[in-house]
Short mmCIF file of C-alpha atoms in Angstrom, two decimals:
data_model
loop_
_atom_site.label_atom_id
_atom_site.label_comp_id
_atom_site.label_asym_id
_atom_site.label_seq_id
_atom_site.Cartn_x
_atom_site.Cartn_y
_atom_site.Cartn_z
CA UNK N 1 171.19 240.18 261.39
CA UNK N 2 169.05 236.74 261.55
CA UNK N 3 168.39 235.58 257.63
CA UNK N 4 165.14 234.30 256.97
CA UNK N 5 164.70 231.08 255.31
CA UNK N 6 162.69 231.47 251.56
CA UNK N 7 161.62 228.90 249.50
CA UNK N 8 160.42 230.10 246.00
CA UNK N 9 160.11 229.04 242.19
CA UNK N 10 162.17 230.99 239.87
CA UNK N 11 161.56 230.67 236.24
CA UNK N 12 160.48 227.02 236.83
CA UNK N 13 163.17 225.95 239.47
CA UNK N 14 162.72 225.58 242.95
CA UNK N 15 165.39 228.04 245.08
CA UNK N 16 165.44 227.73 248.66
CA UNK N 17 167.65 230.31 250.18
CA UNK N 18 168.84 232.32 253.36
CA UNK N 19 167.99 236.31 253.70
CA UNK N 20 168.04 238.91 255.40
CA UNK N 21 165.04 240.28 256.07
CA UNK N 22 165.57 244.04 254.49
CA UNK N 23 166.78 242.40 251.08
CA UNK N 24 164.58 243.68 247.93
CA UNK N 25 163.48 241.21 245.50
CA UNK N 26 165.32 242.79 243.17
CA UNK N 27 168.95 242.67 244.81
CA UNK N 28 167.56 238.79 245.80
CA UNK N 29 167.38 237.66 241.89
CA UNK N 30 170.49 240.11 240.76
CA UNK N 31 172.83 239.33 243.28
CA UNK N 32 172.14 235.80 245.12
CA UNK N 33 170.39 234.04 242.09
CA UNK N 34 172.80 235.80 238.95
CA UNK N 35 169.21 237.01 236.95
CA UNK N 36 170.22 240.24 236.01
CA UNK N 37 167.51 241.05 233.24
CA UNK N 38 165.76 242.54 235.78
CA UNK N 39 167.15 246.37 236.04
CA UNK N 40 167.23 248.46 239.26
CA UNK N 41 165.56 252.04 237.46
CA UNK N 42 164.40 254.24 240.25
CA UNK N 43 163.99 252.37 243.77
CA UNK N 44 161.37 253.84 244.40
CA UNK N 45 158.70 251.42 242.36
CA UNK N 46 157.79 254.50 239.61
CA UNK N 47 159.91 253.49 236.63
CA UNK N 48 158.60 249.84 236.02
CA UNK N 49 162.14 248.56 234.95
CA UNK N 50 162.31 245.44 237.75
CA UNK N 51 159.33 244.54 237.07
CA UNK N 52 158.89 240.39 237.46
CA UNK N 53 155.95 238.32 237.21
CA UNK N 54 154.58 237.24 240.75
CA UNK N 55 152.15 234.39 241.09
CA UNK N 56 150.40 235.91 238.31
CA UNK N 57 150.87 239.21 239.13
CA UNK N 58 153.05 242.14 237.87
CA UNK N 59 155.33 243.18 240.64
CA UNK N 60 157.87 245.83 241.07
CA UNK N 61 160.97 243.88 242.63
CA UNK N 62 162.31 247.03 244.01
CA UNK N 63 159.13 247.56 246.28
CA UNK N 64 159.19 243.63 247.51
CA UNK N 65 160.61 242.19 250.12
CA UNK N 66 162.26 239.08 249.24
CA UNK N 67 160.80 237.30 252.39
CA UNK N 68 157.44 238.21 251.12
CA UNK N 69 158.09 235.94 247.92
CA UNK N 70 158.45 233.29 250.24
CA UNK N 71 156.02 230.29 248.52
CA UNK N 72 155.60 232.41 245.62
CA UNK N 73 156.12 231.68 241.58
CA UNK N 74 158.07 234.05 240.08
CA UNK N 75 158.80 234.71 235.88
CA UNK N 76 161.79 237.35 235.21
CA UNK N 77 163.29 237.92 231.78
CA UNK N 78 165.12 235.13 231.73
CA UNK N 79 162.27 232.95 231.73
CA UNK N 80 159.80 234.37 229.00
CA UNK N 81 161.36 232.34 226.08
CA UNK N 82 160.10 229.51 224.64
CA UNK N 83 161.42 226.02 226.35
CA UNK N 84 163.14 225.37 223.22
CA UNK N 85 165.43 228.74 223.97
CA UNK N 86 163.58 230.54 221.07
CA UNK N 87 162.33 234.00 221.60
CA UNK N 88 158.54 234.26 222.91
CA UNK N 89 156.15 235.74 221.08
CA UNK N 90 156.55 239.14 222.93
CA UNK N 91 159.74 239.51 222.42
CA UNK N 92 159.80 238.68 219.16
CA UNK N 93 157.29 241.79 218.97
CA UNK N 94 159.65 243.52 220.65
CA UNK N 95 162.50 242.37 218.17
CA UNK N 96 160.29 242.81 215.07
CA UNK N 97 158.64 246.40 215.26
CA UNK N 98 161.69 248.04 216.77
CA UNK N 99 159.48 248.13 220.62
CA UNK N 100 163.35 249.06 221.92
CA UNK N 101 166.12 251.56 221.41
CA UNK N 102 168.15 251.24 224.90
CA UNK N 103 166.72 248.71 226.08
CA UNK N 104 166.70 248.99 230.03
CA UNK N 105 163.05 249.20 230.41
CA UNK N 106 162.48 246.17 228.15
CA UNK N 107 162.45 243.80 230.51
CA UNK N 108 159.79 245.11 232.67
CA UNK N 109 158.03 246.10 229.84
CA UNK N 110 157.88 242.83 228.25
CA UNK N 111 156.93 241.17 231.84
CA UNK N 112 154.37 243.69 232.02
CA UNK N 113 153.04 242.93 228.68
CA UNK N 114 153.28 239.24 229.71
CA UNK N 115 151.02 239.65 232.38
CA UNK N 116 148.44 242.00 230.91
CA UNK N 117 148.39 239.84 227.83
CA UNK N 118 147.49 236.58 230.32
CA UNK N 119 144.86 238.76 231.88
CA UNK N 120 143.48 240.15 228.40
CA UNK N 121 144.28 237.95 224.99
CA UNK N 122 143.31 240.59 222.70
CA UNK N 123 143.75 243.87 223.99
CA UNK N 124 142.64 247.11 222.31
CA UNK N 125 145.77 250.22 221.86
CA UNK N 126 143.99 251.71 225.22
CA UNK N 127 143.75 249.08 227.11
CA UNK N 128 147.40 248.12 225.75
CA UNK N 129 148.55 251.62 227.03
CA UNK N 130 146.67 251.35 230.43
CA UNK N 131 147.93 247.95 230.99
CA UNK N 132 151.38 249.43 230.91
CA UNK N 133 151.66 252.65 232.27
CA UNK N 134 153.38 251.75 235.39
CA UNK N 135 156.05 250.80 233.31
CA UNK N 136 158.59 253.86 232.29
CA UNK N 137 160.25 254.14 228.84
CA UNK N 138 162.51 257.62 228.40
CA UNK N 139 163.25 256.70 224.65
CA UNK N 140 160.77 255.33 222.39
CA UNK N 141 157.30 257.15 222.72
CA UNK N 142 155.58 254.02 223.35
CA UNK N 143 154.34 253.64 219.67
CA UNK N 144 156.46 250.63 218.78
CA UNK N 145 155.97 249.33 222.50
CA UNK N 146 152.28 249.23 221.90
CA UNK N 147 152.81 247.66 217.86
CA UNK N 148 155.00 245.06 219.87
CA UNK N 149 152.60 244.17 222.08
CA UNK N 150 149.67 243.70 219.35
CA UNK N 151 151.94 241.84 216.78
CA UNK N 152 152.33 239.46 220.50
CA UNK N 153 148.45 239.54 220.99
CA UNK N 154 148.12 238.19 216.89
CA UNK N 155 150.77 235.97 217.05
CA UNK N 156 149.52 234.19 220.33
CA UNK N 157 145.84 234.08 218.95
CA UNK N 158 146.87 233.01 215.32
CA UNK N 159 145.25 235.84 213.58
CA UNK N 160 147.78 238.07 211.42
CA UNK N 161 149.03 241.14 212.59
CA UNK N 162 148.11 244.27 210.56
CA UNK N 163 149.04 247.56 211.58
CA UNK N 164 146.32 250.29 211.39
CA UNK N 165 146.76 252.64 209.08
CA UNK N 166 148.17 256.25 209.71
#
């Protein structure tokens, strides 16, 4: 099969690369590029888990064609830290109110929060759960998930994070 050339930006480093035309994102950054954060969940683009920022949109990885990141930023898991290899402010949300029990939809979820945060700095529990409900998690009931994702919202806006009362 003829492989395609792709030039793209991965986590801020330029990649050029040969593929063949059928290969998902997904099996692009796992297998060619050894980013593994992002996990394969259900192939068919329900479960959220390889989800990966795309020029500033969230995208499923499993539903993309890796020649149609061609030109194209991408952000995975590996990339969300601070540059000084300390843990963003999502996930330490993630870390600190326990938004994780397996673990293998965290890094979609937290590049879905990414994004929705970027689109909305101080998002309401609603508009929290909306933002994320293409995004899957079989474990934790979403509570923490959300508290995660507003301790994030606080911590990027420098306001403290309170917890509403229950």
């Amino acid at each position: 099969m003829t492989k395609s050339h792709i030039k793209v930006t991965i986590n801020g480093k330029a990649v050029e690369a040969l593929v063949e035309p059928r290969t998902l994102l997904i099996h692009f950054l796992r297998e060619q590029q050894n980013l593994t954060g992002a996990h394969i969940g259900c192939d068919t683009g329900h479960c959220g888990a390889c989800t990966v920022d795309m020029d500033e949109m969230s995208v499923k990885s499993c539903m993309t064609f890796a020649v149609q990141a061609n030109g194209a930023a991408i952000t995975t898991i590996e990339g969300v830290a601070n540059a000084d290899g300390t843990l963003s402010a999502l996930q330490e949300g993630f870390r600190m109110m326990h938004g994780l029990q397996c673990g293998y939809c965290t890094p979609g979820m937290i590049l879905r929060a990414h994004r929705l945060l970027q689109e909305n700095a101080d998002p309401t529990e609603d508009e929290i759960r909306h933002g994320i409900a293409g995004n899957l998690c079989r474990c934790t009931g979403y509570v923490n998930i959300v508290k995660a994702i507003q301790y994030a919202a606080a911590k990027i806006n420098g306001t403290p994070y309170q917890e509403a009362a229950e």
